[in-house]
């Protein structure tokens, strides 16, 4: 402290003012008030629920809850009597919220979340309500998504409503046989069917969902059949399905006759394929491209999604590590990116696995595979992810998402040299790639053994891509010529040469979308950017000039459409 003499006297010059804050003040005050509450001292209000009385201070209730602020602002009965009796509130929930009022902390469990959500909504304590919303989001699964959706709607939880609806739409094929779906109201079913984010791989699934729902309470629901079917594109259904329906469901015949005749007038089966494809855009999944090679041979961890509906490409969260020559597969709306190489010259193949959730746009690492691998086959079958072979490899594993563990399966009959690809037909997994004992193997998990299907040597050394549709396996690119396309009929065990693609490509991406075979990317003295799709019924290729996709040596899989 400095001093100076003014008018022959010593005067102290004080420093500038400084503010101090007691960081524990609010905690100390609340703790003191809570102590008084527990000892029932200076309490001026009583909350009653389920024959229990909770003593509180009005001033704290008013500060936290607009509900109590409105109640205690006027001379209402509760204000005059200094107590309020709740008839539809659980005592445990009310006590928990009062504890929050006096501490700023709350514990939410699966047993209490619904009553806490209801009570916090009634008392207009938004922070607690929001925490209940977020807690419920972490618990949504196939067994409870409809129930939580209803709870969210009941309490106007907009964020939770959107989350549940998005979950239902992207997992719809797995829900149509569940009791919760069958118990939905007509309006709820209609809401789902008309949603743009609804994902079904083929129209038959949406069609079957309506049948399941109506048949569950046939007498009272048949009246809704016509309106629900108006949201299904019946022209995309296989004729044999409708013929089977007429034989097995005679009570529906009259209703369907009227619907089908109307539908045919509005939508001819001879409508050009491009127009037909656009009518089912809301059912179309998107394609995610993960990792691979960028310009200058740089290995990437970036990921992009192609939306076929509007020909748009947009970025999503990147992989957690850079990798090339990986494989990707989709299961239950999640994408698994597995194995690969961290750089071109590394001989240690990756065992790591990442899983992508399109709802939260996030990749997370899960249990790694037992064996590192690259250029290998991957597919989803019976709720499991299978990985098969790979470069210099014959081992096979499957992953169970429920246990988060990988399990070893029987090896393929022979080791692959340059790699392989895999796809599912019926109850079997087919693996295509060049080995010393053949090019095509079949594995039936029920039998637990591999069979050699084709011992020939009629594919090139480079890895081709495969995709399955119905009873057929499609073999695309990689061969000589690189534009070659073949079909293997699993019933007759015979190959058929198909029209060649317009562009040759090695290591392309290929997948069935709707009723067409799409081919993306690949390599031919550089990344091939063209997109082509093959009409299975018309046996012809079409180039999509509206977009260029530059991606190769990465992983690609279908990802369901989700609500933004």
mmCIF file of C-alpha atoms in Angstrom, residues 22-400:
data_model
loop_
_atom_site.group_PDB
_atom_site.id
_atom_site.type_symbol
_atom_site.label_atom_id
_atom_site.label_comp_id
_atom_site.label_asym_id
_atom_site.label_seq_id
_atom_site.Cartn_x
_atom_site.Cartn_y
_atom_site.Cartn_z
ATOM 1 C CA UNK A 22 -17.794 -17.664 -3.130
ATOM 2 C CA UNK A 23 -18.044 -20.610 -5.478
ATOM 3 C CA UNK A 24 -19.553 -22.770 -2.756
ATOM 4 C CA UNK A 25 -22.160 -20.212 -1.729
ATOM 5 C CA UNK A 26 -25.154 -21.672 -3.592
ATOM 6 C CA UNK A 27 -24.198 -25.173 -2.507
ATOM 7 C CA UNK A 28 -23.894 -24.106 1.129
ATOM 8 C CA UNK A 29 -27.220 -22.241 1.043
ATOM 9 C CA UNK A 30 -29.047 -25.136 -0.594
ATOM 10 C CA UNK A 31 -27.488 -27.592 1.848
ATOM 11 C CA UNK A 32 -28.665 -25.437 4.774
ATOM 12 C CA UNK A 33 -32.182 -25.196 3.349
ATOM 13 C CA UNK A 34 -32.238 -28.921 2.707
ATOM 14 C CA UNK A 35 -31.185 -29.556 6.313
ATOM 15 C CA UNK A 36 -34.085 -27.403 7.465
ATOM 16 C CA UNK A 37 -36.429 -29.312 5.152
ATOM 17 C CA UNK A 38 -35.356 -32.667 6.484
ATOM 18 C CA UNK A 39 -35.777 -31.399 10.041
ATOM 19 C CA UNK A 40 -39.102 -29.782 9.067
ATOM 20 C CA UNK A 41 -37.897 -26.351 10.232
ATOM 21 C CA UNK A 42 -39.285 -23.145 8.710
ATOM 22 C CA UNK A 43 -41.114 -25.176 6.039
ATOM 23 C CA UNK A 44 -44.208 -23.357 4.829
ATOM 24 C CA UNK A 45 -45.700 -25.794 2.320
ATOM 25 C CA UNK A 46 -46.574 -29.485 2.079
ATOM 26 C CA UNK A 47 -46.689 -31.749 -0.978
ATOM 27 C CA UNK A 48 -48.900 -34.834 -0.654
ATOM 28 C CA UNK A 49 -48.762 -37.928 -2.878
ATOM 29 C CA UNK A 50 -49.776 -41.529 -2.199
ATOM 30 C CA UNK A 51 -50.512 -40.731 1.472
ATOM 31 C CA UNK A 52 -47.029 -39.305 2.033
ATOM 32 C CA UNK A 53 -46.245 -35.718 3.028
ATOM 33 C CA UNK A 54 -43.160 -33.837 1.858
ATOM 34 C CA UNK A 55 -42.303 -30.587 3.699
ATOM 35 C CA UNK A 56 -40.774 -27.833 1.555
ATOM 36 C CA UNK A 57 -40.147 -24.079 1.282
ATOM 37 C CA UNK A 58 -42.399 -22.100 -1.046
ATOM 38 C CA UNK A 59 -39.655 -19.744 -2.159
ATOM 39 C CA UNK A 60 -37.571 -22.596 -3.568
ATOM 40 C CA UNK A 61 -40.522 -24.208 -5.370
ATOM 41 C CA UNK A 62 -41.440 -20.897 -6.986
ATOM 42 C CA UNK A 63 -37.828 -20.304 -8.088
ATOM 43 C CA UNK A 64 -37.572 -23.673 -9.860
ATOM 44 C CA UNK A 65 -41.085 -24.491 -11.076
ATOM 45 C CA UNK A 66 -43.399 -22.237 -13.146
ATOM 46 C CA UNK A 67 -46.203 -24.608 -12.093
ATOM 47 C CA UNK A 68 -45.768 -23.684 -8.421
ATOM 48 C CA UNK A 69 -45.106 -20.051 -9.285
ATOM 49 C CA UNK A 70 -48.562 -19.799 -10.882
ATOM 50 C CA UNK A 71 -50.185 -21.731 -8.040
ATOM 51 C CA UNK A 72 -48.673 -19.689 -5.224
ATOM 52 C CA UNK A 73 -49.014 -16.293 -6.872
ATOM 53 C CA UNK A 74 -52.759 -16.132 -6.221
ATOM 54 C CA UNK A 75 -55.034 -16.926 -3.313
ATOM 55 C CA UNK A 76 -55.878 -20.373 -4.507
ATOM 56 C CA UNK A 77 -56.992 -23.115 -2.181
ATOM 57 C CA UNK A 78 -53.531 -24.673 -2.143
ATOM 58 C CA UNK A 79 -51.877 -21.351 -1.282
ATOM 59 C CA UNK A 80 -54.339 -20.652 1.510
ATOM 60 C CA UNK A 81 -54.039 -24.147 3.003
ATOM 61 C CA UNK A 82 -50.267 -24.259 2.352
ATOM 62 C CA UNK A 83 -50.468 -27.722 0.852
ATOM 63 C CA UNK A 84 -51.280 -29.459 -2.422
ATOM 64 C CA UNK A 85 -52.421 -33.028 -2.991
ATOM 65 C CA UNK A 86 -51.352 -34.856 -6.174
ATOM 66 C CA UNK A 87 -53.530 -37.743 -7.326
ATOM 67 C CA UNK A 88 -51.605 -39.006 -10.370
ATOM 68 C CA UNK A 89 -48.042 -38.521 -9.154
ATOM 69 C CA UNK A 90 -45.871 -41.209 -7.614
ATOM 70 C CA UNK A 91 -44.436 -40.294 -4.210
ATOM 71 C CA UNK A 92 -40.975 -41.595 -5.106
ATOM 72 C CA UNK A 93 -40.845 -39.385 -8.212
ATOM 73 C CA UNK A 94 -42.006 -36.332 -6.269
ATOM 74 C CA UNK A 95 -39.398 -36.964 -3.550
ATOM 75 C CA UNK A 96 -36.661 -37.350 -6.164
ATOM 76 C CA UNK A 97 -37.582 -34.072 -7.825
ATOM 77 C CA UNK A 98 -37.733 -32.289 -4.459
ATOM 78 C CA UNK A 99 -34.244 -33.619 -3.750
ATOM 79 C CA UNK A 100 -33.186 -32.089 -7.085
ATOM 80 C CA UNK A 101 -34.768 -28.742 -6.149
ATOM 81 C CA UNK A 102 -32.622 -28.652 -3.004
ATOM 82 C CA UNK A 103 -29.394 -30.009 -4.517
ATOM 83 C CA UNK A 104 -29.325 -29.498 -8.285
ATOM 84 C CA UNK A 105 -28.612 -33.210 -8.703
ATOM 85 C CA UNK A 106 -30.833 -36.114 -9.745
ATOM 86 C CA UNK A 107 -30.437 -39.850 -10.264
ATOM 87 C CA UNK A 108 -32.456 -41.425 -13.084
ATOM 88 C CA UNK A 109 -32.939 -45.175 -13.432
ATOM 89 C CA UNK A 110 -34.923 -47.415 -15.771
ATOM 90 C CA UNK A 111 -37.432 -47.943 -12.966
ATOM 91 C CA UNK A 112 -37.994 -44.242 -12.266
ATOM 92 C CA UNK A 113 -37.492 -42.479 -15.602
ATOM 93 C CA UNK A 114 -41.113 -42.652 -16.764
ATOM 94 C CA UNK A 115 -42.573 -41.279 -13.507
ATOM 95 C CA UNK A 116 -39.838 -38.626 -13.346
ATOM 96 C CA UNK A 117 -40.602 -37.567 -16.925
ATOM 97 C CA UNK A 118 -44.315 -37.336 -16.174
ATOM 98 C CA UNK A 119 -43.809 -35.401 -12.925
ATOM 99 C CA UNK A 120 -41.197 -33.003 -14.304
ATOM 100 C CA UNK A 121 -43.492 -32.331 -17.270
ATOM 101 C CA UNK A 122 -46.376 -31.540 -14.910
ATOM 102 C CA UNK A 123 -44.254 -29.287 -12.711
ATOM 103 C CA UNK A 124 -42.605 -27.677 -15.761
ATOM 104 C CA UNK A 125 -39.088 -28.390 -14.538
ATOM 105 C CA UNK A 126 -37.532 -28.471 -17.994
ATOM 106 C CA UNK A 127 -33.984 -29.468 -17.039
ATOM 107 C CA UNK A 128 -35.130 -32.686 -15.392
ATOM 108 C CA UNK A 129 -37.507 -33.398 -18.266
ATOM 109 C CA UNK A 130 -34.684 -32.993 -20.775
ATOM 110 C CA UNK A 131 -32.419 -35.338 -18.818
ATOM 111 C CA UNK A 132 -35.183 -37.936 -18.799
ATOM 112 C CA UNK A 133 -35.468 -37.547 -22.576
ATOM 113 C CA UNK A 134 -31.746 -38.113 -23.052
ATOM 114 C CA UNK A 135 -31.788 -41.101 -20.698
ATOM 115 C CA UNK A 136 -34.611 -42.733 -22.670
ATOM 116 C CA UNK A 137 -32.739 -42.189 -25.939
ATOM 117 C CA UNK A 138 -29.969 -44.429 -24.662
ATOM 118 C CA UNK A 139 -32.497 -47.187 -23.931
ATOM 119 C CA UNK A 140 -34.393 -47.311 -27.242
ATOM 120 C CA UNK A 141 -34.235 -50.741 -28.890
ATOM 121 C CA UNK A 142 -36.382 -53.079 -30.971
ATOM 122 C CA UNK A 143 -38.417 -54.186 -27.954
ATOM 123 C CA UNK A 144 -39.469 -50.753 -26.664
ATOM 124 C CA UNK A 145 -39.160 -48.183 -29.462
ATOM 125 C CA UNK A 146 -42.916 -47.891 -30.011
ATOM 126 C CA UNK A 147 -43.633 -47.611 -26.290
ATOM 127 C CA UNK A 148 -41.046 -44.873 -25.779
ATOM 128 C CA UNK A 149 -42.339 -43.124 -28.909
ATOM 129 C CA UNK A 150 -45.790 -42.973 -27.326
ATOM 130 C CA UNK A 151 -44.415 -41.743 -24.005
ATOM 131 C CA UNK A 152 -42.494 -39.020 -25.830
ATOM 132 C CA UNK A 153 -45.618 -37.944 -27.706
ATOM 133 C CA UNK A 154 -47.667 -37.913 -24.505
ATOM 134 C CA UNK A 155 -45.260 -35.451 -22.887
ATOM 135 C CA UNK A 156 -44.390 -33.442 -26.032
ATOM 136 C CA UNK A 157 -40.713 -34.451 -25.962
ATOM 137 C CA UNK A 158 -39.802 -33.264 -29.450
ATOM 138 C CA UNK A 159 -36.216 -34.497 -29.438
ATOM 139 C CA UNK A 160 -37.206 -37.940 -28.159
ATOM 140 C CA UNK A 161 -40.109 -38.160 -30.634
ATOM 141 C CA UNK A 162 -37.743 -37.484 -33.531
ATOM 142 C CA UNK A 163 -35.199 -39.986 -32.239
ATOM 143 C CA UNK A 164 -37.741 -42.779 -31.766
ATOM 144 C CA UNK A 165 -39.350 -42.131 -35.111
ATOM 145 C CA UNK A 166 -35.974 -42.203 -36.835
ATOM 146 C CA UNK A 167 -35.125 -45.469 -35.095
ATOM 147 C CA UNK A 168 -38.454 -47.033 -36.101
ATOM 148 C CA UNK A 169 -38.115 -45.941 -39.720
ATOM 149 C CA UNK A 170 -34.593 -47.283 -40.156
ATOM 150 C CA UNK A 171 -35.315 -50.580 -38.376
ATOM 151 C CA UNK A 172 -38.789 -51.069 -39.825
ATOM 152 C CA UNK A 173 -38.148 -54.477 -41.490
ATOM 153 C CA UNK A 174 -37.287 -55.958 -38.088
ATOM 154 C CA UNK A 175 -40.353 -54.497 -36.382
ATOM 155 C CA UNK A 176 -43.276 -55.559 -38.556
ATOM 156 C CA UNK A 177 -43.816 -58.883 -36.766
ATOM 157 C CA UNK A 178 -43.474 -57.560 -33.225
ATOM 158 C CA UNK A 179 -46.411 -57.261 -30.855
ATOM 159 C CA UNK A 180 -45.769 -53.562 -30.252
ATOM 160 C CA UNK A 181 -46.161 -52.833 -33.964
ATOM 161 C CA UNK A 182 -49.313 -54.917 -34.230
ATOM 162 C CA UNK A 183 -50.867 -52.931 -31.371
ATOM 163 C CA UNK A 184 -50.325 -49.531 -33.005
ATOM 164 C CA UNK A 185 -53.312 -47.407 -33.914
ATOM 165 C CA UNK A 186 -54.323 -46.798 -37.518
ATOM 166 C CA UNK A 187 -52.989 -43.238 -37.385
ATOM 167 C CA UNK A 188 -49.634 -44.419 -36.026
ATOM 168 C CA UNK A 189 -49.227 -47.010 -38.773
ATOM 169 C CA UNK A 190 -50.198 -44.457 -41.399
ATOM 170 C CA UNK A 191 -47.688 -41.956 -39.982
ATOM 171 C CA UNK A 192 -44.918 -44.515 -40.447
ATOM 172 C CA UNK A 193 -45.913 -45.524 -43.982
ATOM 173 C CA UNK A 194 -46.096 -41.968 -45.305
ATOM 174 C CA UNK A 195 -42.774 -40.900 -43.758
ATOM 175 C CA UNK A 196 -40.032 -40.010 -46.228
ATOM 176 C CA UNK A 197 -37.402 -41.624 -44.005
ATOM 177 C CA UNK A 198 -38.995 -45.080 -44.084
ATOM 178 C CA UNK A 199 -36.450 -47.722 -45.073
ATOM 179 C CA UNK A 200 -37.360 -51.060 -46.615
ATOM 180 C CA UNK A 201 -35.088 -52.842 -49.066
ATOM 181 C CA UNK A 202 -38.031 -53.963 -51.182
ATOM 182 C CA UNK A 203 -41.663 -52.900 -51.351
ATOM 183 C CA UNK A 204 -42.836 -56.315 -50.157
ATOM 184 C CA UNK A 205 -41.763 -55.409 -46.619
ATOM 185 C CA UNK A 206 -44.003 -52.336 -46.481
ATOM 186 C CA UNK A 207 -46.781 -54.407 -48.035
ATOM 187 C CA UNK A 208 -46.342 -57.208 -45.492
ATOM 188 C CA UNK A 209 -46.409 -54.721 -42.615
ATOM 189 C CA UNK A 210 -49.918 -53.652 -43.623
ATOM 190 C CA UNK A 211 -51.069 -57.254 -43.902
ATOM 191 C CA UNK A 212 -49.648 -58.124 -40.489
ATOM 192 C CA UNK A 213 -51.316 -55.152 -38.836
ATOM 193 C CA UNK A 214 -54.730 -55.691 -40.427
ATOM 194 C CA UNK A 215 -54.763 -59.455 -39.791
ATOM 195 C CA UNK A 216 -53.997 -58.920 -36.096
ATOM 196 C CA UNK A 217 -57.522 -57.527 -35.607
ATOM 197 C CA UNK A 218 -59.097 -58.382 -38.921
ATOM 198 C CA UNK A 219 -62.719 -57.409 -38.260
ATOM 199 C CA UNK A 220 -62.080 -53.905 -36.986
ATOM 200 C CA UNK A 221 -59.094 -53.112 -39.204
ATOM 201 C CA UNK A 222 -60.159 -54.346 -42.646
ATOM 202 C CA UNK A 223 -61.877 -50.988 -43.141
ATOM 203 C CA UNK A 224 -58.424 -49.314 -43.064
ATOM 204 C CA UNK A 225 -56.858 -51.663 -45.635
ATOM 205 C CA UNK A 226 -57.619 -49.569 -48.697
ATOM 206 C CA UNK A 227 -56.183 -46.346 -47.297
ATOM 207 C CA UNK A 228 -53.018 -48.000 -45.987
ATOM 208 C CA UNK A 229 -52.477 -49.799 -49.291
ATOM 209 C CA UNK A 230 -52.719 -46.471 -51.107
ATOM 210 C CA UNK A 231 -49.298 -45.707 -49.602
ATOM 211 C CA UNK A 232 -47.766 -48.920 -51.000
ATOM 212 C CA UNK A 233 -46.499 -49.069 -54.592
ATOM 213 C CA UNK A 234 -48.227 -52.310 -55.565
ATOM 214 C CA UNK A 235 -46.707 -52.307 -59.051
ATOM 215 C CA UNK A 236 -43.333 -53.068 -57.486
ATOM 216 C CA UNK A 237 -44.585 -56.276 -55.866
ATOM 217 C CA UNK A 238 -43.733 -59.630 -57.372
ATOM 218 C CA UNK A 239 -46.748 -61.196 -59.138
ATOM 219 C CA UNK A 240 -46.196 -64.510 -57.344
ATOM 220 C CA UNK A 241 -46.652 -62.740 -54.004
ATOM 221 C CA UNK A 242 -50.068 -61.455 -55.022
ATOM 222 C CA UNK A 243 -51.083 -64.852 -56.425
ATOM 223 C CA UNK A 244 -50.062 -66.462 -53.163
ATOM 224 C CA UNK A 245 -52.099 -63.890 -51.250
ATOM 225 C CA UNK A 246 -55.234 -64.710 -53.235
ATOM 226 C CA UNK A 247 -54.795 -68.393 -52.403
ATOM 227 C CA UNK A 248 -53.965 -67.950 -48.709
ATOM 228 C CA UNK A 249 -56.108 -64.927 -47.769
ATOM 229 C CA UNK A 250 -59.527 -65.311 -49.431
ATOM 230 C CA UNK A 251 -61.106 -62.739 -47.109
ATOM 231 C CA UNK A 252 -58.890 -60.073 -48.692
ATOM 232 C CA UNK A 253 -59.791 -60.869 -52.289
ATOM 233 C CA UNK A 254 -62.574 -58.328 -52.705
ATOM 234 C CA UNK A 255 -60.594 -55.564 -51.079
ATOM 235 C CA UNK A 256 -57.455 -56.264 -53.092
ATOM 236 C CA UNK A 257 -59.272 -56.585 -56.387
ATOM 237 C CA UNK A 258 -60.457 -53.023 -56.089
ATOM 238 C CA UNK A 259 -57.102 -51.753 -54.931
ATOM 239 C CA UNK A 260 -55.125 -53.483 -57.656
ATOM 240 C CA UNK A 261 -57.376 -52.338 -60.481
ATOM 241 C CA UNK A 262 -57.130 -48.745 -59.288
ATOM 242 C CA UNK A 263 -53.392 -49.043 -58.907
ATOM 243 C CA UNK A 264 -52.914 -50.388 -62.418
ATOM 244 C CA UNK A 265 -54.761 -47.458 -63.906
ATOM 245 C CA UNK A 266 -52.524 -45.062 -62.041
ATOM 246 C CA UNK A 267 -49.256 -46.924 -62.548
ATOM 247 C CA UNK A 268 -48.606 -49.281 -65.458
ATOM 248 C CA UNK A 269 -46.228 -52.196 -65.047
ATOM 249 C CA UNK A 270 -44.674 -51.005 -68.309
ATOM 250 C CA UNK A 271 -43.593 -47.703 -66.795
ATOM 251 C CA UNK A 272 -39.954 -47.006 -67.734
ATOM 252 C CA UNK A 273 -37.490 -48.237 -65.070
ATOM 253 C CA UNK A 274 -36.161 -44.786 -64.207
ATOM 254 C CA UNK A 275 -39.653 -43.525 -63.436
ATOM 255 C CA UNK A 276 -40.433 -46.638 -61.394
ATOM 256 C CA UNK A 277 -37.245 -46.175 -59.413
ATOM 257 C CA UNK A 278 -38.156 -42.629 -58.474
ATOM 258 C CA UNK A 279 -41.481 -43.702 -57.037
ATOM 259 C CA UNK A 280 -39.690 -45.758 -54.403
ATOM 260 C CA UNK A 281 -37.051 -43.165 -53.508
ATOM 261 C CA UNK A 282 -38.389 -42.817 -49.991
ATOM 262 C CA UNK A 283 -37.613 -46.489 -49.449
ATOM 263 C CA UNK A 284 -34.118 -46.299 -50.871
ATOM 264 C CA UNK A 285 -31.171 -46.547 -48.528
ATOM 265 C CA UNK A 286 -28.061 -44.513 -49.073
ATOM 266 C CA UNK A 287 -24.555 -45.747 -49.871
ATOM 267 C CA UNK A 288 -21.678 -44.966 -47.527
ATOM 268 C CA UNK A 289 -18.082 -45.031 -48.788
ATOM 269 C CA UNK A 290 -15.516 -45.458 -46.015
ATOM 270 C CA UNK A 291 -11.749 -44.948 -46.232
ATOM 271 C CA UNK A 292 -9.784 -46.078 -49.268
ATOM 272 C CA UNK A 293 -7.501 -44.095 -51.541
ATOM 273 C CA UNK A 294 -7.560 -40.396 -52.286
ATOM 274 C CA UNK A 295 -5.624 -38.492 -54.933
ATOM 275 C CA UNK A 296 -1.884 -38.999 -54.877
ATOM 276 C CA UNK A 297 -2.282 -42.540 -53.488
ATOM 277 C CA UNK A 298 -2.937 -41.127 -50.020
ATOM 278 C CA UNK A 299 -4.869 -43.431 -47.747
ATOM 279 C CA UNK A 300 -7.923 -41.784 -46.266
ATOM 280 C CA UNK A 301 -10.218 -42.076 -43.266
ATOM 281 C CA UNK A 302 -12.864 -39.789 -44.741
ATOM 282 C CA UNK A 303 -16.404 -41.067 -45.341
ATOM 283 C CA UNK A 304 -19.066 -39.880 -47.754
ATOM 284 C CA UNK A 305 -22.673 -40.833 -48.351
ATOM 285 C CA UNK A 306 -24.392 -40.962 -51.727
ATOM 286 C CA UNK A 307 -28.132 -40.304 -51.717
ATOM 287 C CA UNK A 308 -29.550 -41.944 -54.824
ATOM 288 C CA UNK A 309 -32.906 -40.243 -54.320
ATOM 289 C CA UNK A 310 -31.592 -36.783 -55.147
ATOM 290 C CA UNK A 311 -28.129 -37.550 -56.592
ATOM 291 C CA UNK A 312 -26.326 -35.827 -53.750
ATOM 292 C CA UNK A 313 -23.020 -36.685 -52.129
ATOM 293 C CA UNK A 314 -22.244 -35.392 -48.640
ATOM 294 C CA UNK A 315 -19.625 -35.980 -45.988
ATOM 295 C CA UNK A 316 -20.198 -37.706 -42.656
ATOM 296 C CA UNK A 317 -17.956 -38.392 -39.666
ATOM 297 C CA UNK A 318 -14.614 -39.947 -40.677
ATOM 298 C CA UNK A 319 -13.258 -43.309 -39.574
ATOM 299 C CA UNK A 320 -11.124 -43.231 -36.452
ATOM 300 C CA UNK A 321 -8.096 -44.512 -38.385
ATOM 301 C CA UNK A 322 -6.930 -44.360 -41.983
ATOM 302 C CA UNK A 323 -7.265 -47.617 -43.901
ATOM 303 C CA UNK A 324 -7.481 -49.071 -47.379
ATOM 304 C CA UNK A 325 -8.487 -52.493 -48.773
ATOM 305 C CA UNK A 326 -11.028 -52.799 -45.966
ATOM 306 C CA UNK A 327 -14.487 -54.355 -46.144
ATOM 307 C CA UNK A 328 -17.763 -52.853 -44.983
ATOM 308 C CA UNK A 329 -21.146 -54.397 -44.309
ATOM 309 C CA UNK A 330 -24.495 -53.195 -42.962
ATOM 310 C CA UNK A 331 -26.457 -54.966 -40.219
ATOM 311 C CA UNK A 332 -29.585 -53.693 -38.438
ATOM 312 C CA UNK A 333 -29.028 -50.130 -39.633
ATOM 313 C CA UNK A 334 -25.386 -49.957 -38.476
ATOM 314 C CA UNK A 335 -22.308 -50.128 -40.715
ATOM 315 C CA UNK A 336 -19.234 -52.183 -39.827
ATOM 316 C CA UNK A 337 -15.847 -51.219 -41.361
ATOM 317 C CA UNK A 338 -13.319 -54.004 -40.826
ATOM 318 C CA UNK A 339 -9.666 -54.790 -41.394
ATOM 319 C CA UNK A 340 -7.606 -53.366 -44.242
ATOM 320 C CA UNK A 341 -4.158 -51.778 -44.429
ATOM 321 C CA UNK A 342 -2.898 -48.631 -42.644
ATOM 322 C CA UNK A 343 -0.537 -47.963 -45.580
ATOM 323 C CA UNK A 344 0.297 -49.581 -48.897
ATOM 324 C CA UNK A 345 3.554 -51.191 -47.803
ATOM 325 C CA UNK A 346 2.460 -52.556 -44.427
ATOM 326 C CA UNK A 347 2.399 -56.359 -44.216
ATOM 327 C CA UNK A 348 0.512 -56.313 -40.925
ATOM 328 C CA UNK A 349 -3.158 -56.425 -41.863
ATOM 329 C CA UNK A 350 -5.546 -54.659 -39.493
ATOM 330 C CA UNK A 351 -7.745 -56.539 -37.031
ATOM 331 C CA UNK A 352 -9.601 -53.397 -35.988
ATOM 332 C CA UNK A 353 -13.332 -52.907 -36.488
ATOM 333 C CA UNK A 354 -15.356 -49.693 -36.372
ATOM 334 C CA UNK A 355 -19.139 -49.371 -36.242
ATOM 335 C CA UNK A 356 -21.076 -46.420 -37.658
ATOM 336 C CA UNK A 357 -24.438 -45.250 -36.305
ATOM 337 C CA UNK A 358 -26.110 -42.967 -38.896
ATOM 338 C CA UNK A 359 -28.547 -41.587 -36.305
ATOM 339 C CA UNK A 360 -25.779 -39.952 -34.261
ATOM 340 C CA UNK A 361 -23.264 -39.810 -37.169
ATOM 341 C CA UNK A 362 -20.480 -41.447 -35.191
ATOM 342 C CA UNK A 363 -17.937 -44.248 -35.616
ATOM 343 C CA UNK A 364 -16.973 -46.259 -32.541
ATOM 344 C CA UNK A 365 -14.344 -48.960 -32.187
ATOM 345 C CA UNK A 366 -15.615 -52.384 -31.178
ATOM 346 C CA UNK A 367 -13.960 -55.736 -30.433
ATOM 347 C CA UNK A 368 -11.267 -56.466 -33.067
ATOM 348 C CA UNK A 369 -11.238 -59.602 -35.204
ATOM 349 C CA UNK A 370 -9.055 -62.557 -34.199
ATOM 350 C CA UNK A 371 -7.132 -62.296 -37.478
ATOM 351 C CA UNK A 372 -5.972 -59.258 -39.422
ATOM 352 C CA UNK A 373 -7.080 -59.293 -43.055
ATOM 353 C CA UNK A 374 -7.406 -57.224 -46.240
ATOM 354 C CA UNK A 375 -9.200 -57.704 -49.583
ATOM 355 C CA UNK A 376 -11.605 -60.125 -47.905
ATOM 356 C CA UNK A 377 -15.259 -61.055 -48.108
ATOM 357 C CA UNK A 378 -17.815 -59.723 -45.650
ATOM 358 C CA UNK A 379 -21.557 -60.172 -45.331
ATOM 359 C CA UNK A 380 -24.400 -60.180 -42.813
ATOM 360 C CA UNK A 381 -26.403 -63.346 -42.188
ATOM 361 C CA UNK A 382 -28.813 -64.363 -39.421
ATOM 362 C CA UNK A 383 -28.047 -61.278 -37.277
ATOM 363 C CA UNK A 384 -24.294 -61.909 -37.462
ATOM 364 C CA UNK A 385 -21.439 -60.273 -39.390
ATOM 365 C CA UNK A 386 -19.211 -62.745 -41.251
ATOM 366 C CA UNK A 387 -15.665 -62.119 -42.533
ATOM 367 C CA UNK A 388 -14.188 -64.662 -44.941
ATOM 368 C CA UNK A 389 -10.609 -65.186 -46.063
ATOM 369 C CA UNK A 390 -8.682 -62.299 -47.546
ATOM 370 C CA UNK A 391 -5.268 -61.937 -49.129
ATOM 371 C CA UNK A 392 -3.214 -65.033 -48.218
ATOM 372 C CA UNK A 393 -5.933 -66.128 -45.785
ATOM 373 C CA UNK A 394 -8.450 -68.933 -45.346
ATOM 374 C CA UNK A 395 -9.816 -68.180 -41.872
ATOM 375 C CA UNK A 396 -13.455 -67.270 -41.191
ATOM 376 C CA UNK A 397 -15.059 -65.472 -38.237
ATOM 377 C CA UNK A 398 -18.444 -64.112 -37.253
ATOM 378 C CA UNK A 399 -19.372 -61.256 -34.947
ATOM 379 C CA UNK A 400 -22.369 -61.176 -32.614
#
